[in-house]
mmCIF file with all atom_site columns, C-alpha atoms in Angstrom:
data_model
loop_
_atom_site.group_PDB
_atom_site.id
_atom_site.type_symbol
_atom_site.label_atom_id
_atom_site.label_alt_id
_atom_site.label_comp_id
_atom_site.label_asym_id
_atom_site.label_entity_id
_atom_site.label_seq_id
_atom_site.pdbx_PDB_ins_code
_atom_site.Cartn_x
_atom_site.Cartn_y
_atom_site.Cartn_z
_atom_site.occupancy
_atom_site.B_iso_or_equiv
_atom_site.pdbx_formal_charge
_atom_site.auth_seq_id
_atom_site.auth_comp_id
_atom_site.auth_asym_id
_atom_site.auth_atom_id
_atom_site.pdbx_PDB_model_num
ATOM 1   C CA . UNK A 1 1   ? 40.569 60.543 107.280 1.00 90.00 ? 1   UNK A CA 1
ATOM 2   C CA . UNK A 1 2   ? 42.343 58.489 104.621 1.00 93.00 ? 2   UNK A CA 1
ATOM 3   C CA . UNK A 1 3   ? 39.756 57.772 101.957 1.00 95.00 ? 3   UNK A CA 1
ATOM 4   C CA . UNK A 1 4   ? 40.734 55.428 99.163  1.00 93.00 ? 4   UNK A CA 1
ATOM 5   C CA . UNK A 1 5   ? 37.660 55.563 96.961  1.00 93.00 ? 5   UNK A CA 1
ATOM 6   C CA . UNK A 1 6   ? 33.942 56.238 96.722  1.00 95.00 ? 6   UNK A CA 1
ATOM 7   C CA . UNK A 1 7   ? 31.187 54.253 95.061  1.00 96.00 ? 7   UNK A CA 1
ATOM 8   C CA . UNK A 1 8   ? 28.771 56.991 94.113  1.00 96.00 ? 8   UNK A CA 1
ATOM 9   C CA . UNK A 1 9   ? 25.627 54.863 93.944  1.00 95.00 ? 9   UNK A CA 1
ATOM 10  C CA . UNK A 1 10  ? 24.656 51.586 95.601  1.00 97.00 ? 10  UNK A CA 1
ATOM 11  C CA . UNK A 1 11  ? 21.393 49.757 96.161  1.00 96.00 ? 11  UNK A CA 1
ATOM 12  C CA . UNK A 1 12  ? 22.914 46.938 98.254  1.00 94.00 ? 12  UNK A CA 1
ATOM 13  C CA . UNK A 1 13  ? 25.260 48.450 100.863 1.00 96.00 ? 13  UNK A CA 1
ATOM 14  C CA . UNK A 1 14  ? 22.516 49.975 103.036 1.00 97.00 ? 14  UNK A CA 1
ATOM 15  C CA . UNK A 1 15  ? 19.423 47.731 103.143 1.00 94.00 ? 15  UNK A CA 1
ATOM 16  C CA . UNK A 1 16  ? 16.403 49.479 101.714 1.00 95.00 ? 16  UNK A CA 1
ATOM 17  C CA . UNK A 1 17  ? 18.238 52.722 100.973 1.00 98.00 ? 17  UNK A CA 1
ATOM 18  C CA . UNK A 1 18  ? 20.077 54.366 98.089  1.00 98.00 ? 18  UNK A CA 1
ATOM 19  C CA . UNK A 1 19  ? 23.560 55.178 99.301  1.00 98.00 ? 19  UNK A CA 1
ATOM 20  C CA . UNK A 1 20  ? 27.083 56.185 98.453  1.00 98.00 ? 20  UNK A CA 1
ATOM 21  C CA . UNK A 1 21  ? 29.864 54.002 99.866  1.00 98.00 ? 21  UNK A CA 1
ATOM 22  C CA . UNK A 1 22  ? 33.144 55.477 101.102 1.00 97.00 ? 22  UNK A CA 1
ATOM 23  C CA . UNK A 1 23  ? 36.180 53.183 101.351 1.00 97.00 ? 23  UNK A CA 1
ATOM 24  C CA . UNK A 1 24  ? 38.770 54.080 103.999 1.00 96.00 ? 24  UNK A CA 1
ATOM 25  C CA . UNK A 1 25  ? 42.432 53.063 103.788 1.00 96.00 ? 25  UNK A CA 1
ATOM 26  C CA . UNK A 1 26  ? 44.050 50.944 106.498 1.00 95.00 ? 26  UNK A CA 1
ATOM 27  C CA . UNK A 1 27  ? 43.090 47.883 108.533 1.00 96.00 ? 27  UNK A CA 1
ATOM 28  C CA . UNK A 1 28  ? 44.454 46.213 111.665 1.00 96.00 ? 28  UNK A CA 1
ATOM 29  C CA . UNK A 1 29  ? 43.437 42.736 110.438 1.00 97.00 ? 29  UNK A CA 1
ATOM 30  C CA . UNK A 1 30  ? 45.119 40.711 107.698 1.00 96.00 ? 30  UNK A CA 1
ATOM 31  C CA . UNK A 1 31  ? 42.381 38.311 106.644 1.00 96.00 ? 31  UNK A CA 1
ATOM 32  C CA . UNK A 1 32  ? 43.943 36.418 103.721 1.00 94.00 ? 32  UNK A CA 1
ATOM 33  C CA . UNK A 1 33  ? 40.671 36.269 101.763 1.00 94.00 ? 33  UNK A CA 1
ATOM 34  C CA . UNK A 1 34  ? 40.043 40.040 102.026 1.00 94.00 ? 34  UNK A CA 1
ATOM 35  C CA . UNK A 1 35  ? 38.650 41.345 98.732  1.00 91.00 ? 35  UNK A CA 1
ATOM 36  C CA . UNK A 1 36  ? 39.951 44.908 99.255  1.00 91.00 ? 36  UNK A CA 1
ATOM 37  C CA . UNK A 1 37  ? 43.741 44.384 99.428  1.00 88.00 ? 37  UNK A CA 1
ATOM 38  C CA . UNK A 1 38  ? 44.384 47.874 98.076  1.00 89.00 ? 38  UNK A CA 1
ATOM 39  C CA . UNK A 1 39  ? 42.754 49.283 101.220 1.00 92.00 ? 39  UNK A CA 1
ATOM 40  C CA . UNK A 1 40  ? 44.566 46.976 103.663 1.00 89.00 ? 40  UNK A CA 1
ATOM 41  C CA . UNK A 1 41  ? 48.158 46.773 102.370 1.00 83.00 ? 41  UNK A CA 1
ATOM 42  C CA . UNK A 1 42  ? 49.752 50.216 102.686 1.00 76.00 ? 42  UNK A CA 1
ATOM 43  C CA . UNK A 1 43  ? 52.067 49.463 99.760  1.00 75.00 ? 43  UNK A CA 1
ATOM 44  C CA . UNK A 1 44  ? 48.975 49.317 97.550  1.00 74.00 ? 44  UNK A CA 1
ATOM 45  C CA . UNK A 1 45  ? 47.371 52.542 98.785  1.00 79.00 ? 45  UNK A CA 1
ATOM 46  C CA . UNK A 1 46  ? 46.633 55.103 96.116  1.00 79.00 ? 46  UNK A CA 1
ATOM 47  C CA . UNK A 1 47  ? 46.456 58.853 96.603  1.00 86.00 ? 47  UNK A CA 1
ATOM 48  C CA . UNK A 1 48  ? 43.664 59.440 99.122  1.00 88.00 ? 48  UNK A CA 1
ATOM 49  C CA . UNK A 1 49  ? 40.623 61.463 98.170  1.00 93.00 ? 49  UNK A CA 1
ATOM 50  C CA . UNK A 1 50  ? 40.023 64.683 100.063 1.00 94.00 ? 50  UNK A CA 1
ATOM 51  C CA . UNK A 1 51  ? 37.168 65.046 102.515 1.00 94.00 ? 51  UNK A CA 1
ATOM 52  C CA . UNK A 1 52  ? 36.327 68.370 100.899 1.00 94.00 ? 52  UNK A CA 1
ATOM 53  C CA . UNK A 1 53  ? 35.766 66.779 97.489  1.00 94.00 ? 53  UNK A CA 1
ATOM 54  C CA . UNK A 1 54  ? 33.610 64.012 98.967  1.00 95.00 ? 54  UNK A CA 1
ATOM 55  C CA . UNK A 1 55  ? 31.489 66.402 100.992 1.00 96.00 ? 55  UNK A CA 1
ATOM 56  C CA . UNK A 1 56  ? 31.029 68.614 97.948  1.00 96.00 ? 56  UNK A CA 1
ATOM 57  C CA . UNK A 1 57  ? 29.786 65.601 95.972  1.00 97.00 ? 57  UNK A CA 1
ATOM 58  C CA . UNK A 1 58  ? 27.450 64.556 98.777  1.00 97.00 ? 58  UNK A CA 1
ATOM 59  C CA . UNK A 1 59  ? 26.123 68.103 99.024  1.00 97.00 ? 59  UNK A CA 1
ATOM 60  C CA . UNK A 1 60  ? 25.203 67.929 95.345  1.00 97.00 ? 60  UNK A CA 1
ATOM 61  C CA . UNK A 1 61  ? 23.482 64.552 95.811  1.00 96.00 ? 61  UNK A CA 1
ATOM 62  C CA . UNK A 1 62  ? 21.179 65.609 98.645  1.00 96.00 ? 62  UNK A CA 1
ATOM 63  C CA . UNK A 1 63  ? 17.676 64.430 97.873  1.00 95.00 ? 63  UNK A CA 1
ATOM 64  C CA . UNK A 1 64  ? 18.955 61.774 95.472  1.00 97.00 ? 64  UNK A CA 1
ATOM 65  C CA . UNK A 1 65  ? 20.883 59.651 97.980  1.00 98.00 ? 65  UNK A CA 1
ATOM 66  C CA . UNK A 1 66  ? 19.430 58.539 101.315 1.00 98.00 ? 66  UNK A CA 1
ATOM 67  C CA . UNK A 1 67  ? 22.541 57.382 103.113 1.00 98.00 ? 67  UNK A CA 1
ATOM 68  C CA . UNK A 1 68  ? 26.317 57.057 103.267 1.00 98.00 ? 68  UNK A CA 1
ATOM 69  C CA . UNK A 1 69  ? 28.022 53.765 104.050 1.00 98.00 ? 69  UNK A CA 1
ATOM 70  C CA . UNK A 1 70  ? 31.578 53.934 105.408 1.00 98.00 ? 70  UNK A CA 1
ATOM 71  C CA . UNK A 1 71  ? 33.628 50.794 104.981 1.00 97.00 ? 71  UNK A CA 1
ATOM 72  C CA . UNK A 1 72  ? 37.274 49.848 104.540 1.00 92.00 ? 72  UNK A CA 1
ATOM 73  C CA . UNK A 1 73  ? 39.713 48.782 105.554 1.00 92.00 ? 73  UNK A CA 1
ATOM 74  C CA . UNK A 1 74  ? 38.552 49.482 109.078 1.00 97.00 ? 74  UNK A CA 1
ATOM 75  C CA . UNK A 1 75  ? 36.800 52.858 109.465 1.00 97.00 ? 75  UNK A CA 1
ATOM 76  C CA . UNK A 1 76  ? 37.217 53.034 113.247 1.00 98.00 ? 76  UNK A CA 1
ATOM 77  C CA . UNK A 1 77  ? 40.982 53.388 112.749 1.00 96.00 ? 77  UNK A CA 1
ATOM 78  C CA . UNK A 1 78  ? 40.473 56.766 111.128 1.00 96.00 ? 78  UNK A CA 1
ATOM 79  C CA . UNK A 1 79  ? 41.476 60.028 112.800 1.00 93.00 ? 79  UNK A CA 1
ATOM 80  C CA . UNK A 1 80  ? 38.756 62.635 112.399 1.00 94.00 ? 80  UNK A CA 1
ATOM 81  C CA . UNK A 1 81  ? 35.984 60.089 111.924 1.00 97.00 ? 81  UNK A CA 1
ATOM 82  C CA . UNK A 1 82  ? 33.617 61.731 114.412 1.00 97.00 ? 82  UNK A CA 1
ATOM 83  C CA . UNK A 1 83  ? 33.977 65.120 112.772 1.00 97.00 ? 83  UNK A CA 1
ATOM 84  C CA . UNK A 1 84  ? 33.350 63.591 109.353 1.00 97.00 ? 84  UNK A CA 1
ATOM 85  C CA . UNK A 1 85  ? 30.229 61.797 110.589 1.00 98.00 ? 85  UNK A CA 1
ATOM 86  C CA . UNK A 1 86  ? 28.979 65.049 112.082 1.00 98.00 ? 86  UNK A CA 1
ATOM 87  C CA . UNK A 1 87  ? 29.300 66.683 108.677 1.00 97.00 ? 87  UNK A CA 1
ATOM 88  C CA . UNK A 1 88  ? 27.343 63.835 107.067 1.00 97.00 ? 88  UNK A CA 1
ATOM 89  C CA . UNK A 1 89  ? 24.658 64.341 109.695 1.00 96.00 ? 89  UNK A CA 1
ATOM 90  C CA . UNK A 1 90  ? 24.637 68.040 108.860 1.00 96.00 ? 90  UNK A CA 1
ATOM 91  C CA . UNK A 1 91  ? 23.889 67.152 105.244 1.00 97.00 ? 91  UNK A CA 1
ATOM 92  C CA . UNK A 1 92  ? 20.919 65.081 106.380 1.00 97.00 ? 92  UNK A CA 1
ATOM 93  C CA . UNK A 1 93  ? 22.250 61.625 105.519 1.00 98.00 ? 93  UNK A CA 1
ATOM 94  C CA . UNK A 1 94  ? 21.622 58.343 107.247 1.00 98.00 ? 94  UNK A CA 1
ATOM 95  C CA . UNK A 1 95  ? 24.971 56.788 108.186 1.00 98.00 ? 95  UNK A CA 1
ATOM 96  C CA . UNK A 1 96  ? 26.076 53.154 108.183 1.00 98.00 ? 96  UNK A CA 1
ATOM 97  C CA . UNK A 1 97  ? 29.481 51.821 109.203 1.00 98.00 ? 97  UNK A CA 1
ATOM 98  C CA . UNK A 1 98  ? 31.080 48.447 108.476 1.00 98.00 ? 98  UNK A CA 1
ATOM 99  C CA . UNK A 1 99  ? 33.493 47.382 111.223 1.00 98.00 ? 99  UNK A CA 1
ATOM 100 C CA . UNK A 1 100 ? 35.500 44.371 112.338 1.00 98.00 ? 100 UNK A CA 1
ATOM 101 C CA . UNK A 1 101 ? 34.525 44.985 115.951 1.00 98.00 ? 101 UNK A CA 1
ATOM 102 C CA . UNK A 1 102 ? 38.018 45.357 117.394 1.00 98.00 ? 102 UNK A CA 1
ATOM 103 C CA . UNK A 1 103 ? 37.548 48.978 118.550 1.00 98.00 ? 103 UNK A CA 1
ATOM 104 C CA . UNK A 1 104 ? 34.646 48.914 121.036 1.00 98.00 ? 104 UNK A CA 1
ATOM 105 C CA . UNK A 1 105 ? 35.578 52.230 122.677 1.00 98.00 ? 105 UNK A CA 1
ATOM 106 C CA . UNK A 1 106 ? 35.368 54.141 119.410 1.00 98.00 ? 106 UNK A CA 1
ATOM 107 C CA . UNK A 1 107 ? 32.205 52.268 118.425 1.00 98.00 ? 107 UNK A CA 1
ATOM 108 C CA . UNK A 1 108 ? 30.510 53.132 121.713 1.00 98.00 ? 108 UNK A CA 1
ATOM 109 C CA . UNK A 1 109 ? 31.461 56.786 121.325 1.00 97.00 ? 109 UNK A CA 1
ATOM 110 C CA . UNK A 1 110 ? 30.035 57.316 117.863 1.00 98.00 ? 110 UNK A CA 1
ATOM 111 C CA . UNK A 1 111 ? 26.834 55.450 118.774 1.00 98.00 ? 111 UNK A CA 1
ATOM 112 C CA . UNK A 1 112 ? 26.416 57.482 121.978 1.00 97.00 ? 112 UNK A CA 1
ATOM 113 C CA . UNK A 1 113 ? 26.910 60.674 119.964 1.00 97.00 ? 113 UNK A CA 1
ATOM 114 C CA . UNK A 1 114 ? 23.950 59.676 117.789 1.00 97.00 ? 114 UNK A CA 1
ATOM 115 C CA . UNK A 1 115 ? 26.061 59.528 114.635 1.00 98.00 ? 115 UNK A CA 1
ATOM 116 C CA . UNK A 1 116 ? 25.062 56.079 113.362 1.00 98.00 ? 116 UNK A CA 1
ATOM 117 C CA . UNK A 1 117 ? 21.854 54.594 112.013 1.00 98.00 ? 117 UNK A CA 1
ATOM 118 C CA . UNK A 1 118 ? 23.162 51.156 111.007 1.00 98.00 ? 118 UNK A CA 1
ATOM 119 C CA . UNK A 1 119 ? 26.170 49.022 111.946 1.00 98.00 ? 119 UNK A CA 1
ATOM 120 C CA . UNK A 1 120 ? 27.399 45.940 110.079 1.00 98.00 ? 120 UNK A CA 1
ATOM 121 C CA . UNK A 1 121 ? 29.978 43.992 112.078 1.00 98.00 ? 121 UNK A CA 1
ATOM 122 C CA . UNK A 1 122 ? 32.013 41.197 110.563 1.00 98.00 ? 122 UNK A CA 1
ATOM 123 C CA . UNK A 1 123 ? 32.350 38.154 112.789 1.00 98.00 ? 123 UNK A CA 1
ATOM 124 C CA . UNK A 1 124 ? 35.444 36.480 111.400 1.00 98.00 ? 124 UNK A CA 1
ATOM 125 C CA . UNK A 1 125 ? 35.394 33.245 113.371 1.00 98.00 ? 125 UNK A CA 1
ATOM 126 C CA . UNK A 1 126 ? 34.528 31.726 116.755 1.00 98.00 ? 126 UNK A CA 1
ATOM 127 C CA . UNK A 1 127 ? 36.452 33.606 119.438 1.00 98.00 ? 127 UNK A CA 1
ATOM 128 C CA . UNK A 1 128 ? 38.964 30.811 119.993 1.00 97.00 ? 128 UNK A CA 1
ATOM 129 C CA . UNK A 1 129 ? 39.963 30.885 116.299 1.00 97.00 ? 129 UNK A CA 1
ATOM 130 C CA . UNK A 1 130 ? 40.084 34.636 115.709 1.00 98.00 ? 130 UNK A CA 1
ATOM 131 C CA . UNK A 1 131 ? 43.838 35.116 115.587 1.00 97.00 ? 131 UNK A CA 1
ATOM 132 C CA . UNK A 1 132 ? 44.226 32.094 113.346 1.00 97.00 ? 132 UNK A CA 1
ATOM 133 C CA . UNK A 1 133 ? 41.820 33.601 110.814 1.00 97.00 ? 133 UNK A CA 1
ATOM 134 C CA . UNK A 1 134 ? 42.746 37.309 110.922 1.00 97.00 ? 134 UNK A CA 1
ATOM 135 C CA . UNK A 1 135 ? 46.512 36.640 111.189 1.00 97.00 ? 135 UNK A CA 1
ATOM 136 C CA . UNK A 1 136 ? 47.180 39.238 113.934 1.00 97.00 ? 136 UNK A CA 1
ATOM 137 C CA . UNK A 1 137 ? 46.777 39.374 117.725 1.00 97.00 ? 137 UNK A CA 1
ATOM 138 C CA . UNK A 1 138 ? 43.215 40.292 118.716 1.00 97.00 ? 138 UNK A CA 1
ATOM 139 C CA . UNK A 1 139 ? 41.368 40.597 122.008 1.00 97.00 ? 139 UNK A CA 1
ATOM 140 C CA . UNK A 1 140 ? 38.314 38.310 122.199 1.00 97.00 ? 140 UNK A CA 1
ATOM 141 C CA . UNK A 1 141 ? 36.986 40.629 124.911 1.00 98.00 ? 141 UNK A CA 1
ATOM 142 C CA . UNK A 1 142 ? 36.937 43.511 122.403 1.00 98.00 ? 142 UNK A CA 1
ATOM 143 C CA . UNK A 1 143 ? 34.941 41.428 119.937 1.00 98.00 ? 143 UNK A CA 1
ATOM 144 C CA . UNK A 1 144 ? 32.430 40.411 122.611 1.00 98.00 ? 144 UNK A CA 1
ATOM 145 C CA . UNK A 1 145 ? 32.149 43.984 123.871 1.00 98.00 ? 145 UNK A CA 1
ATOM 146 C CA . UNK A 1 146 ? 31.427 45.298 120.378 1.00 98.00 ? 146 UNK A CA 1
ATOM 147 C CA . UNK A 1 147 ? 28.722 42.659 119.911 1.00 98.00 ? 147 UNK A CA 1
ATOM 148 C CA . UNK A 1 148 ? 27.108 43.704 123.190 1.00 98.00 ? 148 UNK A CA 1
ATOM 149 C CA . UNK A 1 149 ? 27.328 47.411 122.308 1.00 98.00 ? 149 UNK A CA 1
ATOM 150 C CA . UNK A 1 150 ? 25.658 46.853 118.960 1.00 98.00 ? 150 UNK A CA 1
ATOM 151 C CA . UNK A 1 151 ? 22.901 44.598 120.281 1.00 98.00 ? 151 UNK A CA 1
ATOM 152 C CA . UNK A 1 152 ? 22.103 47.072 123.047 1.00 97.00 ? 152 UNK A CA 1
ATOM 153 C CA . UNK A 1 153 ? 22.361 50.193 120.918 1.00 97.00 ? 153 UNK A CA 1
ATOM 154 C CA . UNK A 1 154 ? 18.786 50.473 119.696 1.00 96.00 ? 154 UNK A CA 1
ATOM 155 C CA . UNK A 1 155 ? 19.951 51.160 116.126 1.00 97.00 ? 155 UNK A CA 1
ATOM 156 C CA . UNK A 1 156 ? 19.638 48.801 113.185 1.00 98.00 ? 156 UNK A CA 1
ATOM 157 C CA . UNK A 1 157 ? 22.447 46.297 112.663 1.00 98.00 ? 157 UNK A CA 1
ATOM 158 C CA . UNK A 1 158 ? 23.625 43.055 111.210 1.00 98.00 ? 158 UNK A CA 1
ATOM 159 C CA . UNK A 1 159 ? 26.406 40.607 111.955 1.00 98.00 ? 159 UNK A CA 1
ATOM 160 C CA . UNK A 1 160 ? 27.979 38.822 109.020 1.00 98.00 ? 160 UNK A CA 1
ATOM 161 C CA . UNK A 1 161 ? 30.598 36.234 108.152 1.00 98.00 ? 161 UNK A CA 1
ATOM 162 C CA . UNK A 1 162 ? 32.360 35.594 104.857 1.00 96.00 ? 162 UNK A CA 1
ATOM 163 C CA . UNK A 1 163 ? 32.487 31.829 104.456 1.00 94.00 ? 163 UNK A CA 1
ATOM 164 C CA . UNK A 1 164 ? 35.653 30.439 102.888 1.00 93.00 ? 164 UNK A CA 1
ATOM 165 C CA . UNK A 1 165 ? 35.584 26.671 102.497 1.00 87.00 ? 165 UNK A CA 1
ATOM 166 C CA . UNK A 1 166 ? 39.098 25.882 103.719 1.00 86.00 ? 166 UNK A CA 1
ATOM 167 C CA . UNK A 1 167 ? 39.013 28.249 106.724 1.00 94.00 ? 167 UNK A CA 1
ATOM 168 C CA . UNK A 1 168 ? 35.712 27.656 108.518 1.00 95.00 ? 168 UNK A CA 1
ATOM 169 C CA . UNK A 1 169 ? 33.710 24.508 109.106 1.00 93.00 ? 169 UNK A CA 1
ATOM 170 C CA . UNK A 1 170 ? 30.024 24.094 109.856 1.00 94.00 ? 170 UNK A CA 1
ATOM 171 C CA . UNK A 1 171 ? 30.720 23.787 113.571 1.00 95.00 ? 171 UNK A CA 1
ATOM 172 C CA . UNK A 1 172 ? 32.562 27.127 113.476 1.00 97.00 ? 172 UNK A CA 1
ATOM 173 C CA . UNK A 1 173 ? 29.536 28.845 111.977 1.00 97.00 ? 173 UNK A CA 1
ATOM 174 C CA . UNK A 1 174 ? 27.270 27.204 114.566 1.00 96.00 ? 174 UNK A CA 1
ATOM 175 C CA . UNK A 1 175 ? 29.546 28.614 117.284 1.00 97.00 ? 175 UNK A CA 1
ATOM 176 C CA . UNK A 1 176 ? 29.408 32.075 115.721 1.00 98.00 ? 176 UNK A CA 1
ATOM 177 C CA . UNK A 1 177 ? 25.629 31.813 115.849 1.00 97.00 ? 177 UNK A CA 1
ATOM 178 C CA . UNK A 1 178 ? 25.768 30.995 119.546 1.00 96.00 ? 178 UNK A CA 1
ATOM 179 C CA . UNK A 1 179 ? 28.104 33.960 120.104 1.00 97.00 ? 179 UNK A CA 1
ATOM 180 C CA . UNK A 1 180 ? 25.474 36.344 118.730 1.00 98.00 ? 180 UNK A CA 1
ATOM 181 C CA . UNK A 1 181 ? 22.439 34.426 120.001 1.00 95.00 ? 181 UNK A CA 1
ATOM 182 C CA . UNK A 1 182 ? 19.318 36.584 119.958 1.00 93.00 ? 182 UNK A CA 1
ATOM 183 C CA . UNK A 1 183 ? 20.761 39.147 117.558 1.00 96.00 ? 183 UNK A CA 1
ATOM 184 C CA . UNK A 1 184 ? 18.483 40.791 115.015 1.00 95.00 ? 184 UNK A CA 1
ATOM 185 C CA . UNK A 1 185 ? 20.141 39.645 111.798 1.00 97.00 ? 185 UNK A CA 1
ATOM 186 C CA . UNK A 1 186 ? 22.984 37.358 110.704 1.00 98.00 ? 186 UNK A CA 1
ATOM 187 C CA . UNK A 1 187 ? 24.294 37.305 107.153 1.00 98.00 ? 187 UNK A CA 1
ATOM 188 C CA . UNK A 1 188 ? 26.316 34.445 105.687 1.00 97.00 ? 188 UNK A CA 1
ATOM 189 C CA . UNK A 1 189 ? 28.293 35.920 102.797 1.00 94.00 ? 189 UNK A CA 1
ATOM 190 C CA . UNK A 1 190 ? 29.419 33.735 99.929  1.00 92.00 ? 190 UNK A CA 1
ATOM 191 C CA . UNK A 1 191 ? 33.138 33.975 99.233  1.00 92.00 ? 191 UNK A CA 1
ATOM 192 C CA . UNK A 1 192 ? 33.852 35.109 95.670  1.00 88.00 ? 192 UNK A CA 1
ATOM 193 C CA . UNK A 1 193 ? 37.611 35.117 94.818  1.00 86.00 ? 193 UNK A CA 1
ATOM 194 C CA . UNK A 1 194 ? 37.712 38.179 92.548  1.00 86.00 ? 194 UNK A CA 1
ATOM 195 C CA . UNK A 1 195 ? 40.825 39.513 94.323  1.00 89.00 ? 195 UNK A CA 1
ATOM 196 C CA . UNK A 1 196 ? 42.368 38.613 97.670  1.00 92.00 ? 196 UNK A CA 1
ATOM 197 C CA . UNK A 1 197 ? 45.007 39.914 100.061 1.00 93.00 ? 197 UNK A CA 1
ATOM 198 C CA . UNK A 1 198 ? 46.762 36.544 99.899  1.00 93.00 ? 198 UNK A CA 1
ATOM 199 C CA . UNK A 1 199 ? 46.913 35.457 96.240  1.00 92.00 ? 199 UNK A CA 1
ATOM 200 C CA . UNK A 1 200 ? 46.816 31.806 97.316  1.00 91.00 ? 200 UNK A CA 1
ATOM 201 C CA . UNK A 1 201 ? 43.152 32.317 98.220  1.00 91.00 ? 201 UNK A CA 1
ATOM 202 C CA . UNK A 1 202 ? 42.238 33.054 94.626  1.00 90.00 ? 202 UNK A CA 1
ATOM 203 C CA . UNK A 1 203 ? 41.893 29.286 94.239  1.00 88.00 ? 203 UNK A CA 1
ATOM 204 C CA . UNK A 1 204 ? 39.787 28.865 97.386  1.00 87.00 ? 204 UNK A CA 1
ATOM 205 C CA . UNK A 1 205 ? 36.116 28.049 97.118  1.00 83.00 ? 205 UNK A CA 1
ATOM 206 C CA . UNK A 1 206 ? 32.974 29.165 98.859  1.00 82.00 ? 206 UNK A CA 1
ATOM 207 C CA . UNK A 1 207 ? 30.288 26.960 100.309 1.00 88.00 ? 207 UNK A CA 1
ATOM 208 C CA . UNK A 1 208 ? 27.592 25.392 98.157  1.00 91.00 ? 208 UNK A CA 1
ATOM 209 C CA . UNK A 1 209 ? 24.009 26.615 98.436  1.00 92.00 ? 209 UNK A CA 1
ATOM 210 C CA . UNK A 1 210 ? 23.017 23.249 99.878  1.00 94.00 ? 210 UNK A CA 1
ATOM 211 C CA . UNK A 1 211 ? 25.617 23.536 102.648 1.00 93.00 ? 211 UNK A CA 1
ATOM 212 C CA . UNK A 1 212 ? 24.622 27.126 103.423 1.00 95.00 ? 212 UNK A CA 1
ATOM 213 C CA . UNK A 1 213 ? 20.933 26.276 103.669 1.00 95.00 ? 213 UNK A CA 1
ATOM 214 C CA . UNK A 1 214 ? 21.695 23.390 106.012 1.00 95.00 ? 214 UNK A CA 1
ATOM 215 C CA . UNK A 1 215 ? 23.573 25.768 108.329 1.00 95.00 ? 215 UNK A CA 1
ATOM 216 C CA . UNK A 1 216 ? 20.823 28.365 107.957 1.00 96.00 ? 216 UNK A CA 1
ATOM 217 C CA . UNK A 1 217 ? 18.280 25.850 109.185 1.00 96.00 ? 217 UNK A CA 1
ATOM 218 C CA . UNK A 1 218 ? 20.333 25.096 112.297 1.00 96.00 ? 218 UNK A CA 1
ATOM 219 C CA . UNK A 1 219 ? 20.981 28.762 113.097 1.00 96.00 ? 219 UNK A CA 1
ATOM 220 C CA . UNK A 1 220 ? 17.333 29.731 112.770 1.00 96.00 ? 220 UNK A CA 1
ATOM 221 C CA . UNK A 1 221 ? 16.661 27.821 115.984 1.00 92.00 ? 221 UNK A CA 1
ATOM 222 C CA . UNK A 1 222 ? 18.201 30.712 117.956 1.00 90.00 ? 222 UNK A CA 1
ATOM 223 C CA . UNK A 1 223 ? 18.582 33.580 115.464 1.00 96.00 ? 223 UNK A CA 1
ATOM 224 C CA . UNK A 1 224 ? 15.410 35.264 114.162 1.00 95.00 ? 224 UNK A CA 1
ATOM 225 C CA . UNK A 1 225 ? 16.816 36.244 110.754 1.00 97.00 ? 225 UNK A CA 1
ATOM 226 C CA . UNK A 1 226 ? 19.540 34.389 108.869 1.00 97.00 ? 226 UNK A CA 1
ATOM 227 C CA . UNK A 1 227 ? 20.330 35.639 105.370 1.00 97.00 ? 227 UNK A CA 1
ATOM 228 C CA . UNK A 1 228 ? 22.498 34.130 102.626 1.00 96.00 ? 228 UNK A CA 1
ATOM 229 C CA . UNK A 1 229 ? 24.061 36.863 100.538 1.00 93.00 ? 229 UNK A CA 1
#
């Protein structure tokens, strides 16, 4: 595994739990508004942390932390991920993964192995606009398959979208809602331009609270829980 960093304590990355968050290096998407460019662009990668050091830290924090969240980058790109998750399980941790949903085979495998307790999948756009938004070729079938795997998994999950004003319109978000109709939880994330993969997006804006609540009202007709974060 290529691990770029660890946040040793978080109250927000795993709902209702105290967790550590591990950031993996590398991503197959190139979303211009990405707020972790140092994990996506290989030219910005720092020296990776060792698994041994992380596991030693997590061993010491048993009883103080409930869970480990693995994010990126894209964690499902990582070689050795299953073995690492098994070690987290051995330490007694709940495990959450953040994914972009483009690796359904790997996702199915780690869920079937009983290695996940929570999945957060980013829905970048309606299927017909995916490549336009993520800036690389992507299979819509893979995205749909990952959604189906997650919704049928029996574990806790959420779908989420980062809303950038000049990329997505209200109709796009409505279509995302229809794509995940009946799902347990959908999170609309406000875009905050603290740092971005494409510097031009530092001047982009998020949606206003009024706009977000209008969309929330529409989505709640077919989604049981819509959250603005």
